Coordinates of C-alpha atoms in Angstrom, one line a residue:
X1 CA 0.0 0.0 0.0
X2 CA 3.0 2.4 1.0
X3 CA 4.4 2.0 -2.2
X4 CA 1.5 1.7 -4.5
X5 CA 0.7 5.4 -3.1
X6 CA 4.0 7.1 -3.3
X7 CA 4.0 6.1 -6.7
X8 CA 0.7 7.8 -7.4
X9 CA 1.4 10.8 -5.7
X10 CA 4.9 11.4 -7.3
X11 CA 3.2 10.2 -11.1
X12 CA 1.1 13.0 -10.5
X13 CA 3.6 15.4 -9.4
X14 CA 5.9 14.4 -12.3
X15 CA 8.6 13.6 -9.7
X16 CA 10.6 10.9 -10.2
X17 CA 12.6 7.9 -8.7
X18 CA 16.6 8.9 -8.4
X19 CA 18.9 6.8 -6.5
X20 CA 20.3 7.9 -3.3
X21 CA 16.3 8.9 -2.3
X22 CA 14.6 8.0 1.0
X23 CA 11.1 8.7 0.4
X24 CA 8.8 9.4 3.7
X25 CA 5.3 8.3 3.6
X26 CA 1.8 8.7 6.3
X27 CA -0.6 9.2 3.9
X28 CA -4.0 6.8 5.1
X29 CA -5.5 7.4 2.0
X30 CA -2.5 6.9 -0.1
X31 CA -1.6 3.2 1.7
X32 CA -0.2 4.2 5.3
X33 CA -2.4 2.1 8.0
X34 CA -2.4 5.4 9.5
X35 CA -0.5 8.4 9.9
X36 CA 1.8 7.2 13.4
X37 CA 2.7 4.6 11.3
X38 CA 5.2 6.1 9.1
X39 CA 7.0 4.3 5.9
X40 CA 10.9 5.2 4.4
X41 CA 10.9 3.3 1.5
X42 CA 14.2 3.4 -0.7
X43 CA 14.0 2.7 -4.5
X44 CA 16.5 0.4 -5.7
X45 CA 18.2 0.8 -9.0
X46 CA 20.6 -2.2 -11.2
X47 CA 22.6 -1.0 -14.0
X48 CA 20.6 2.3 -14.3
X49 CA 17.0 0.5 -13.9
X50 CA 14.5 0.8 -10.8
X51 CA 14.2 -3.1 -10.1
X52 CA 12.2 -2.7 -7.0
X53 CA 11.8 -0.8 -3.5
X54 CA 13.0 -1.5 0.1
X55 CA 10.8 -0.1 2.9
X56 CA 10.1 0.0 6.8
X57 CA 7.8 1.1 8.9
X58 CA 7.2 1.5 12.2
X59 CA 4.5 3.3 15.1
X60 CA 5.8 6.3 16.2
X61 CA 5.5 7.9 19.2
X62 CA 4.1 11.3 18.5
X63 CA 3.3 12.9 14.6
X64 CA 2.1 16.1 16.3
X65 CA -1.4 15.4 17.0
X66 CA -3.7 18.0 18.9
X67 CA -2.8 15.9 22.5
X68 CA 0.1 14.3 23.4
X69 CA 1.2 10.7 21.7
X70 CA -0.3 9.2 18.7
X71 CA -3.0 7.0 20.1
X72 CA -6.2 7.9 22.4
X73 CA -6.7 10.9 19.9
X74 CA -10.2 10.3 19.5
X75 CA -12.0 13.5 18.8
X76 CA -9.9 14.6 16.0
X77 CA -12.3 16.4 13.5
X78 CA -10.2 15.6 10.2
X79 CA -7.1 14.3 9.0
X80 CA -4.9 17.5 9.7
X81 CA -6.3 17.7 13.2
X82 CA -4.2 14.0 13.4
X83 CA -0.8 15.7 13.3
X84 CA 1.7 16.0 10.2
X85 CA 1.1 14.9 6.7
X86 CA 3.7 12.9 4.7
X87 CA 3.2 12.3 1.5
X88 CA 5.8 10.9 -0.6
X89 CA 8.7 13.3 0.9
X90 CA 12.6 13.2 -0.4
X91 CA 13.8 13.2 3.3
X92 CA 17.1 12.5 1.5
X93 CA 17.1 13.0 -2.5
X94 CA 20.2 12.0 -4.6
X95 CA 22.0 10.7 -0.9
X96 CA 22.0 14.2 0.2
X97 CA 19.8 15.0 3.8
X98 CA 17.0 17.3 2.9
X99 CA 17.8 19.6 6.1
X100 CA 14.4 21.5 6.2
X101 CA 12.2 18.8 6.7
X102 CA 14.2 17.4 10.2
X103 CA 14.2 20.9 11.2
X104 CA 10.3 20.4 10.6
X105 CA 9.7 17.5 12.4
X106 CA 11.8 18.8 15.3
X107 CA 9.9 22.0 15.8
X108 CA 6.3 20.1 15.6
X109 CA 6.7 16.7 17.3
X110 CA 6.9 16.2 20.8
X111 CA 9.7 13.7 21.8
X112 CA 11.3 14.6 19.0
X113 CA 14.6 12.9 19.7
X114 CA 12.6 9.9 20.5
X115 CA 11.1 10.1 17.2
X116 CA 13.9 11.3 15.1
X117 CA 16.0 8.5 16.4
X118 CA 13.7 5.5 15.4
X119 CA 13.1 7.2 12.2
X120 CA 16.9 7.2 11.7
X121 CA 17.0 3.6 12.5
X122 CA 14.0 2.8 9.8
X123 CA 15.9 5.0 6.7
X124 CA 19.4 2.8 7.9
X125 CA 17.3 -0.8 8.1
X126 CA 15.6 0.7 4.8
X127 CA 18.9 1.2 3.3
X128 CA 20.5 -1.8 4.0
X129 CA 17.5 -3.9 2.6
X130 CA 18.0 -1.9 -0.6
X131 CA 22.0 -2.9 -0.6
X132 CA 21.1 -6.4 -0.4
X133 CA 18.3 -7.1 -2.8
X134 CA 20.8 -5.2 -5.2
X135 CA 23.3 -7.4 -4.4
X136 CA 21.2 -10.3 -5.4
X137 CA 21.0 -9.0 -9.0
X138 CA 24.8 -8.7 -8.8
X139 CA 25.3 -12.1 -8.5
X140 CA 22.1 -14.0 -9.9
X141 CA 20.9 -11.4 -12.6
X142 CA 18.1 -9.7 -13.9
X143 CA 16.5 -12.4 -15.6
X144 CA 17.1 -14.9 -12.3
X145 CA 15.6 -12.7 -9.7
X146 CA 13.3 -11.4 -11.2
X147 CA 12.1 -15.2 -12.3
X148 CA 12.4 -16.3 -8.5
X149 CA 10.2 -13.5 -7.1
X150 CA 8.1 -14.4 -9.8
X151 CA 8.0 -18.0 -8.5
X152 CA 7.0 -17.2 -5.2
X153 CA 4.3 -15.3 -6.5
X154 CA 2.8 -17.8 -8.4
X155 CA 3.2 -20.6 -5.6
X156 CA 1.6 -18.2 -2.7
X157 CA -1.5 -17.4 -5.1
X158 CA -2.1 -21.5 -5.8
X159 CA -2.0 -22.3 -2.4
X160 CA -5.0 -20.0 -1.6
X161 CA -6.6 -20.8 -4.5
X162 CA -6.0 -24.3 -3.2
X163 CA -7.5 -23.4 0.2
X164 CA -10.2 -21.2 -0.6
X165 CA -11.6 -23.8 -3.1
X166 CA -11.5 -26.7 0.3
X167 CA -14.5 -24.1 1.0
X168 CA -18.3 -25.1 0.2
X169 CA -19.6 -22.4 -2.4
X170 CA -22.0 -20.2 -0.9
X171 CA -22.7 -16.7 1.4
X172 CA -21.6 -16.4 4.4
X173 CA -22.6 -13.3 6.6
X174 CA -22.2 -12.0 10.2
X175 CA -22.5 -8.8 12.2
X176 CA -20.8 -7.5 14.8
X177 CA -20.6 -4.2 16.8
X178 CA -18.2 -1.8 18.2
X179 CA -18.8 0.7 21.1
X180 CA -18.2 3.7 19.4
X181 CA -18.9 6.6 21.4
X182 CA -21.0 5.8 24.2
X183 CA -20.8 8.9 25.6
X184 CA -22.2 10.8 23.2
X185 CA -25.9 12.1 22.6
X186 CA -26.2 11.6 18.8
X187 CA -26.9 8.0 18.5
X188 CA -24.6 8.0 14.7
X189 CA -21.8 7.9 17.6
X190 CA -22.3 4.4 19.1
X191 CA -23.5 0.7 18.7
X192 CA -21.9 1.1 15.1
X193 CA -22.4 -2.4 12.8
X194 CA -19.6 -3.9 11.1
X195 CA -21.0 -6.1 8.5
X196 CA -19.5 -9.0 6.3
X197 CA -20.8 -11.1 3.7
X198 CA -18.1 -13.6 2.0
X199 CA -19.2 -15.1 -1.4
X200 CA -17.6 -18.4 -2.3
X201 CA -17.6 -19.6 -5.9
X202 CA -14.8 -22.0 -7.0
X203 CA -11.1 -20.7 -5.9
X204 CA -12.1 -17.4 -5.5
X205 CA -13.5 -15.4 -2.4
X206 CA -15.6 -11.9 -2.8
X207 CA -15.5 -10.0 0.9
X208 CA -18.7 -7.7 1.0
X209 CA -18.5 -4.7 3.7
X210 CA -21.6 -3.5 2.7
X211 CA -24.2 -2.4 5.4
X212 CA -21.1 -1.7 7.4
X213 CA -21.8 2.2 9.6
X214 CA -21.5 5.2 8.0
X215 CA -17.9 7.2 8.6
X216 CA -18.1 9.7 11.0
X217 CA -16.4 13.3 11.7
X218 CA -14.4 11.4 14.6
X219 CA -11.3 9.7 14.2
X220 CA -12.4 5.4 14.3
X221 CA -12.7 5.6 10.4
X222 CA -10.7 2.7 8.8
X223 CA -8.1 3.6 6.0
X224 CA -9.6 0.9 2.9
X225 CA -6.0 0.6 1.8
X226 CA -4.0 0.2 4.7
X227 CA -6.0 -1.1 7.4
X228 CA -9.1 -2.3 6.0
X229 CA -7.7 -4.7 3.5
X230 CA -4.9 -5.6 5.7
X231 CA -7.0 -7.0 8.3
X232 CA -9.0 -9.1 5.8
X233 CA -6.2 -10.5 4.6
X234 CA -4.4 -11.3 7.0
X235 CA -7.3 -12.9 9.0
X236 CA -8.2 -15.5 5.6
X237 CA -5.2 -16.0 5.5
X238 CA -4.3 -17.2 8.8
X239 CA -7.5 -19.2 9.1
X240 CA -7.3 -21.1 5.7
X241 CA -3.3 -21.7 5.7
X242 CA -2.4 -22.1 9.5
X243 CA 1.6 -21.8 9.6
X244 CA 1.3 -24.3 12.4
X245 CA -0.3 -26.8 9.7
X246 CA 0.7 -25.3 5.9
X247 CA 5.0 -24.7 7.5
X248 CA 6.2 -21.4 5.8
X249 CA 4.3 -19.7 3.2
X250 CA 5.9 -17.0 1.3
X251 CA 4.1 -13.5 2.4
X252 CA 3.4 -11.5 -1.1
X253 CA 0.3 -10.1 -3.0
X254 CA 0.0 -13.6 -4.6
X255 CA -1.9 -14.7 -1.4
X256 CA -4.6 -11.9 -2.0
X257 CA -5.3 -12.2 -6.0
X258 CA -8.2 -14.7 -5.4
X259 CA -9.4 -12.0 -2.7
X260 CA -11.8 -9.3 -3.8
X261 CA -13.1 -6.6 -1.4
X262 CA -15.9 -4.0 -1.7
X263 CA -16.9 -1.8 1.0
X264 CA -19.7 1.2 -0.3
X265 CA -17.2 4.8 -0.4
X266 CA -18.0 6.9 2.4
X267 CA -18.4 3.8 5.1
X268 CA -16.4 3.2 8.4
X269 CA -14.2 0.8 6.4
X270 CA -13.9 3.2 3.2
X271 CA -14.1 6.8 4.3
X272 CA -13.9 9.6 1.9
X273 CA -10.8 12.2 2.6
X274 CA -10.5 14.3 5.1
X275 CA -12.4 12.0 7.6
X276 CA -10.2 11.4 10.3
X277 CA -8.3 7.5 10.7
X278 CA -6.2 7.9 13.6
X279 CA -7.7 5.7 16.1
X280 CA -8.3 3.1 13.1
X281 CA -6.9 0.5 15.0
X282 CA -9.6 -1.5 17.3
X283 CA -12.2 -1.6 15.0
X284 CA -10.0 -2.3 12.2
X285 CA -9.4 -5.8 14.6
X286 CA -13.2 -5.9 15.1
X287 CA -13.6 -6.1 11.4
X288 CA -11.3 -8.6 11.2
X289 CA -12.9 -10.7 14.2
X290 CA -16.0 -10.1 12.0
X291 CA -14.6 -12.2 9.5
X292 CA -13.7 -15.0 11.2
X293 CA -17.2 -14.9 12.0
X294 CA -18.7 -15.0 8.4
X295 CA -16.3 -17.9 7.7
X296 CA -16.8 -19.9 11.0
X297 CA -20.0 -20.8 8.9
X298 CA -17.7 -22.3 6.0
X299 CA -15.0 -23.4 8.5
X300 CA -15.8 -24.1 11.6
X301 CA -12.8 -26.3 12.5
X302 CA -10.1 -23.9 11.8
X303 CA -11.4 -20.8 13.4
X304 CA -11.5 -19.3 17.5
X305 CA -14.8 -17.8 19.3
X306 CA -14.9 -13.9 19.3
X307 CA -11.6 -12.3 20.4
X308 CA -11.5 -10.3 23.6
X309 CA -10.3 -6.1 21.3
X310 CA -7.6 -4.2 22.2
X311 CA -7.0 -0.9 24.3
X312 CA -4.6 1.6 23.9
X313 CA -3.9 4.5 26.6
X314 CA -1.2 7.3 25.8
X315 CA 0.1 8.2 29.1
X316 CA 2.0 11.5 28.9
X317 CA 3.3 14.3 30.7
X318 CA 6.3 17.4 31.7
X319 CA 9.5 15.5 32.2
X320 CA 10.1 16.0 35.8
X321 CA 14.0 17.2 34.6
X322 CA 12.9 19.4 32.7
X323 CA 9.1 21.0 32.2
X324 CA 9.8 22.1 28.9
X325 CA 10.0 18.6 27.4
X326 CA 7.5 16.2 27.1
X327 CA 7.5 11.8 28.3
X328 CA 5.1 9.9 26.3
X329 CA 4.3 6.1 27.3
X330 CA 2.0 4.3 24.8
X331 CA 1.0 1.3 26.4
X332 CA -1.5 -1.3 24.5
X333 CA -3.3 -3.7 26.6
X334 CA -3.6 -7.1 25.7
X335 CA -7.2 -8.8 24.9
X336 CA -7.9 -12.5 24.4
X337 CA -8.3 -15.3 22.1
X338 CA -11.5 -17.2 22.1
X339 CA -11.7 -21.1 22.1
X340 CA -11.2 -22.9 18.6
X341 CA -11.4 -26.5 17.9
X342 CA -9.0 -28.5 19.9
X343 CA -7.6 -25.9 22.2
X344 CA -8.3 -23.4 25.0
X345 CA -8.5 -19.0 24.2
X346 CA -4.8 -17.2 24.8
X347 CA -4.4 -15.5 27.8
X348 CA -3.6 -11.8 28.1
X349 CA -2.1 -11.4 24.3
X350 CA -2.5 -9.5 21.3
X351 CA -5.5 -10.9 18.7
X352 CA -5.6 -11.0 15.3
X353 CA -4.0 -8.2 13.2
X354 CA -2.5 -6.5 15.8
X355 CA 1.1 -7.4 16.9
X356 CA 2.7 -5.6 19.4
X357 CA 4.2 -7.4 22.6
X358 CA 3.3 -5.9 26.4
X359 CA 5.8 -3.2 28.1
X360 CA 8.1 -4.9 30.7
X361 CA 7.4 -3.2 34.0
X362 CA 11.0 -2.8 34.8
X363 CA 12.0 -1.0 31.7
X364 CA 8.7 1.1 32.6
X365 CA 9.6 2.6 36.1
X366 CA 13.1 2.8 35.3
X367 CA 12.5 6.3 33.3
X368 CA 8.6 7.1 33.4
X369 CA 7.3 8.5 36.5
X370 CA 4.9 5.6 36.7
X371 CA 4.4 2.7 38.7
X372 CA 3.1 -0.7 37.7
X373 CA 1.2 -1.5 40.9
X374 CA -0.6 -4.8 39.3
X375 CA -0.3 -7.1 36.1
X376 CA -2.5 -10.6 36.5
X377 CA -4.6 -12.6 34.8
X378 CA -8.4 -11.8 35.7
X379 CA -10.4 -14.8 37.7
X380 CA -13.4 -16.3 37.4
X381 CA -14.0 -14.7 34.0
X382 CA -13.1 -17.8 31.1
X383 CA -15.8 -17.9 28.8
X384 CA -17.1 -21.4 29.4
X385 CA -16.9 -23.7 26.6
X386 CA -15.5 -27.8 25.5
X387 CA -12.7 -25.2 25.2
X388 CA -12.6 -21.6 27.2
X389 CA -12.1 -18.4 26.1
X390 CA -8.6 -16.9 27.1
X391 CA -8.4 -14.5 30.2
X392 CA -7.3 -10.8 29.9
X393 CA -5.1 -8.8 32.1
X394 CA -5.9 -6.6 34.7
X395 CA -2.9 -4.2 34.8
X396 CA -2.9 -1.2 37.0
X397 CA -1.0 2.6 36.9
X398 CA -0.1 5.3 39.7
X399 CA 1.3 8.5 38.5
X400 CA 4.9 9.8 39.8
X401 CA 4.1 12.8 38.9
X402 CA 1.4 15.2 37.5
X403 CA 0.9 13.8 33.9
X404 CA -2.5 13.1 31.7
X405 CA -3.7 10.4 29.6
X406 CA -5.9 9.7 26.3
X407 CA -7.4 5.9 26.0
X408 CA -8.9 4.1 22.4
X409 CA -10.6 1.0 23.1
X410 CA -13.7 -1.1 22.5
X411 CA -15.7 -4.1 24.0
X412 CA -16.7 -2.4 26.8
X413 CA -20.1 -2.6 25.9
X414 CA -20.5 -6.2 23.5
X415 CA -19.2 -9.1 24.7
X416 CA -17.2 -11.5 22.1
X417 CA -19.3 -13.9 20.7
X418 CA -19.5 -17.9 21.9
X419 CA -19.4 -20.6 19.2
X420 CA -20.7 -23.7 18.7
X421 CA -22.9 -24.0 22.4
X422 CA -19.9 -21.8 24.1
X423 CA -20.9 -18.9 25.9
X424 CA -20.1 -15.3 25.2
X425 CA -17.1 -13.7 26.9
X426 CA -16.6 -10.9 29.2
X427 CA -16.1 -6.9 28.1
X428 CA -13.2 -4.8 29.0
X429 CA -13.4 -1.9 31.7
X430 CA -11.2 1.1 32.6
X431 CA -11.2 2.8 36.2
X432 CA -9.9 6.4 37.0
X433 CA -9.5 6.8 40.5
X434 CA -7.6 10.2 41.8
X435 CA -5.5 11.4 43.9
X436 CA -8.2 11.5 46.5
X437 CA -9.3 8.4 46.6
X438 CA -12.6 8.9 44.0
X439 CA -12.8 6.3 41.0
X440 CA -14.8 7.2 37.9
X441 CA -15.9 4.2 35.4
X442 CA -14.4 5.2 31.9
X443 CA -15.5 4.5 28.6
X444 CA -13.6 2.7 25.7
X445 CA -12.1 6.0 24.4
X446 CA -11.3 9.2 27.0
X447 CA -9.8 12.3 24.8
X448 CA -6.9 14.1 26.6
X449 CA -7.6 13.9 30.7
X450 CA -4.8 14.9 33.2
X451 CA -4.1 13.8 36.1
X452 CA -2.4 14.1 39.1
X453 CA 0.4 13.0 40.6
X454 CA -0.8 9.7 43.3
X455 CA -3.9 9.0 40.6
X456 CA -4.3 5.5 39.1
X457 CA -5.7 3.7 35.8
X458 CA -7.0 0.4 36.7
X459 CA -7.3 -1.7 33.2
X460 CA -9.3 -5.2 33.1
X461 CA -9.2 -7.0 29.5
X462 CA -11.8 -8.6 28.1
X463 CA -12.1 -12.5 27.9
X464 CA -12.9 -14.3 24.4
X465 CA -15.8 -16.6 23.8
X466 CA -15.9 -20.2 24.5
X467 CA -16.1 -22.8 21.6
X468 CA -18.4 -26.0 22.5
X469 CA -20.8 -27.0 24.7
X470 CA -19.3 -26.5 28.2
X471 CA -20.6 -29.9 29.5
X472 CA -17.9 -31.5 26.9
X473 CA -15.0 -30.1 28.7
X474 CA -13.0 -32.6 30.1
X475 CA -13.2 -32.5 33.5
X476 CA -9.2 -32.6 34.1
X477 CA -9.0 -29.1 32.3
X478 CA -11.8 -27.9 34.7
X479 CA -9.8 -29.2 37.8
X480 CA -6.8 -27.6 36.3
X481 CA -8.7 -24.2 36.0
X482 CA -9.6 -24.4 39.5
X483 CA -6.1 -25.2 40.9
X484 CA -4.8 -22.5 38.6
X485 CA -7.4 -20.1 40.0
X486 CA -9.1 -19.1 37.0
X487 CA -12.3 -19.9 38.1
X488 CA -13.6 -21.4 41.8
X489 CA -14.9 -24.2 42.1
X490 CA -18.6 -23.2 42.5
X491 CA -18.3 -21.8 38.4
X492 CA -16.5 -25.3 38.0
X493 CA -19.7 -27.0 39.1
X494 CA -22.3 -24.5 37.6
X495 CA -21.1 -23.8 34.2
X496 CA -19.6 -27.1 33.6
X497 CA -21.3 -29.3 35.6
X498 CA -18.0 -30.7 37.1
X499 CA -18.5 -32.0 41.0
X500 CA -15.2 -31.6 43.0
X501 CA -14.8 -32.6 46.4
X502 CA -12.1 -30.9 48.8
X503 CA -11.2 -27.5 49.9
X504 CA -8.6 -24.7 48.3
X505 CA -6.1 -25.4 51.1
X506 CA -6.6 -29.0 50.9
X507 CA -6.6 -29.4 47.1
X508 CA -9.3 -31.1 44.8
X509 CA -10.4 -34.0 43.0
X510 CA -13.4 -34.6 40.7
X511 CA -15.9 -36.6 41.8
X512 CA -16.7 -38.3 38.4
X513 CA -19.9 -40.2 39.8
X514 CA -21.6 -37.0 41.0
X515 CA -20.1 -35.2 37.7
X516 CA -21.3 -37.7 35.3
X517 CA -25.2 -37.8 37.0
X518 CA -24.7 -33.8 37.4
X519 CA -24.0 -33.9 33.4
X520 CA -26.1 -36.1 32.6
X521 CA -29.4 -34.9 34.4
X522 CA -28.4 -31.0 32.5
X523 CA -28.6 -32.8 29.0
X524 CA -32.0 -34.3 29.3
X525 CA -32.9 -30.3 30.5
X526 CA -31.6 -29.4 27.3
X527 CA -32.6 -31.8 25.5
X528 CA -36.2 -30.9 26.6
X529 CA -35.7 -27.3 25.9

């Protein structure tokens, strides 16, 4: 998508490729996922020809956005309320530094030498890349390379083509919901639908958004190149070739030529420029979550119960060295997998098409003035199921010092769903308490709030769905659940009909002649039903 755009744009500026260039790119209608997430892509020349493009991108703290960070900016009005625009810039043209544009970032970013140093590390990674793909045509040629590449493409697209057609031919549908903004009076703001209809036919898959909410003049639009196509992809893909099954398939736009996507233009999941994108990313994963709904229906075997969505909270304040400076902490908290066939929900870990890994504590109190009072699993909240949802986190903040935060989330209103006779999951929930004591319930998304110094953000993930009929759940793994202390063993004997005899000092055992009548006597009521 990054380089598809940059293309366009400099086609239309009549700019071209030269080598030597480092070209920076943010543009969410032009390919960027959004604009935090900031390409340098390097074209690579061979004997005088472009051959191809080397590229990196990476989340970055801060693009000068109204408050501090890049994520919890959700009341942005457009795209240039979102912080700076870069589309298809010569940062360095020829191999020479284009000096005006870092003086630029410096004087409108905050953590700037944060920022500028990652960036510095993307144009070097992006840099090298170039030096050895060019290498490659140095020692295989331009005819062997360029055949290989080729190859891959070819064998990637057969294998979907292989998978999709595995599929029965038909439509498959499901809708799902995001929060939005519960908060608001307008109810355009919240309990917005996210709709997909897949169409089957032979070894090729149509993905349908239509029906999907309208956009809105807030900020949880989805980029359709970027983000929404992205997320489809990546979730058919990972439900029709599992690595753990398929081994290593190569990762290239062969995998999505049997793919075709319409979503109708000015909808959540195609919005119409300047609607803003920035705090794309949670429904972005509920739309992907909502496909692996519509194709549970064609594939039940291979996919998980409704994933517990992400939250994102951009803590931020004065550096306590020096006022004039700003810290910025971006810390996204984990959701949950739901069940799937054969195997229990994740724990406390990023779902689907996001892929970010948690902050270690000790690297966060050893230069934030923040404490990490609490990180555990939540109890007595696994989905029940033959196989339970995973568990979030409950992970808890003090302030050092006076600071503020801004928070994008969902699921604290809709539960993920339960599959197959498993139940639904459990929502998400955020707690302000301050300095004083007082706690205020938060909603999924909070724009800029600050806080003082002694005040504390309590986060609980949600938990994903169960898959199966809990009364199928071996009763080993429901022991094992108790002992763990996921759940107690009262939920052990009401939601799975398991009858264990002991105490939590003493340890337990399941009586399997009380479990087996218990089990038995709850099928015949459902049975009846």
């Amino acid at each position: 998508g990054y380089i598809r755009g940059i293309r366009k744009i400099m086609e239309e500026r009549g700019e071209v490729f030269e080598e030597g260039d480092v070209i920076m790119h943010n543009d969410p209608y032009g390919g960027a996922s959004h604009g935090p997430d900031i390409g340098f892509i390097v074209p690579v020349f061979y004997e005088g020809n472009l051959v191809g493009f080397s590229g990196c991108t990476a989340h970055h703290l801060d693009i000068g956005s109204l408050t501090p960070g890049s994520c919890g900016i959700v009341e942005a009005v457009d795209a240039y309320a979102e912080g700076l625009q870069f589309k298809a810039i010569k940062v360095i043209s020829r191999g020479e530094k284009n000096i005006p544009v870092w003086h630029m970032l410096e004087d409108n970013i905050r953590t700037s030498d944060m920022v500028k140093g990652d960036m510095e590390a993307q144009i070097a990674a992006a840099q090298q890349g170039a030096l050895k793909f060019r290498d490659l045509f140095k020692k295989w040629g331009t005819q062997t390379v360029e055949g290989s590449y080729g190859d891959l493409l070819s064998y990637s697209e057969r294998v979907m083509r292989q998978a999709i057609s595995e599929l029965p031919d038909g439509e498959y549908s499901a809708t799902t919901y995001i929060d939005g903004y519960q908060y608001a009076d307008e109810p355009r703001y919240k309990d917005l639908p996210i709709c997909v209809t897949l169409r089957v036919k032979g070894d090729e898959m149509e993905v349908d958004l239509t029906g999907t909410a309208k956009q809105l003049d807030k900020p949880i639009n989805m980029p359709f190149s970027g983000t929404v196509d992205c997320a489809i992809w990546l979730t058919i893909r990972s439900i029709l070739l599992d690595s753990t099954i398929h081994g290593f398939i190569p990762q290239n736009t062969g995998l999505i030529e049997p793919i075709k996507i319409y979503a109708p233009p000015g909808c959540l999941a195609n919005p119409i420029f300047p609607a803003p994108t920035i705090a794309r990313f949670c429904p972005g994963n509920q739309l992907a979550d909502t496909v692996m709904k519509a194709l549970a229906q064609a594939a039940p075997e291979k996919v998980s119960a409704g994933i517990g969505n992400l939250k994102v909270i951009s803590f931020s304040g004065a550096r306590p060295d020096d006022p004039s400076q700003y810290w910025v902490h971006m810390e996204i908290f984990e959701g949950a997998y739901g069940g799937r066939n054969g195997m229990d929900g994740m724990d406390a870990i990023d779902t689907l098409y996001a892929n970010t890994r948690n902050n270690p504590i000790e690297d966060i109190e050893s230069h934030l003035p923040l404490r990490v009072n609490k990180y555990e699993l939540r109890e007595n909240a696994a989905a029940p199921g033959q196989w339970r949802g995973g568990l979030g986190s409950v992970r808890e903040f003090t302030y050092l010092a006076d600071g503020g935060a801004s928070v994008e989330g969902e699921g604290h209103k809709y539960k993920p769903w339960g599959f197959d006779g498993g139940s639904d999951g459990e929502t998400a929930s955020l707690q302000l308490t301050n300095a004083v004591g007082s706690t205020e319930d938060m909603y999924s998304k909070m724009s800029y709030k600050p806080a003082e110094k002694g005040s504390k953000f309590t986060a609980v993930g949600p938990a994903g769905g169960g898959y199966g009929n809990p009364l199928l759940r071996d009763p080993r793994k429901v022991l094992d659940d108790v002992l763990d202390e996921y759940i107690t063993s009262e939920t052990a004997e009401e939601q799975y009909g398991v009858v264990l005899v002991g105490s939590k000092s003493e340890g337990y055992t399941v009586d399997e002649g009380a479990t087996a009548e218990l089990r038995a006597k709850r099928g015949e009521a459902v049975n009846a039903v």
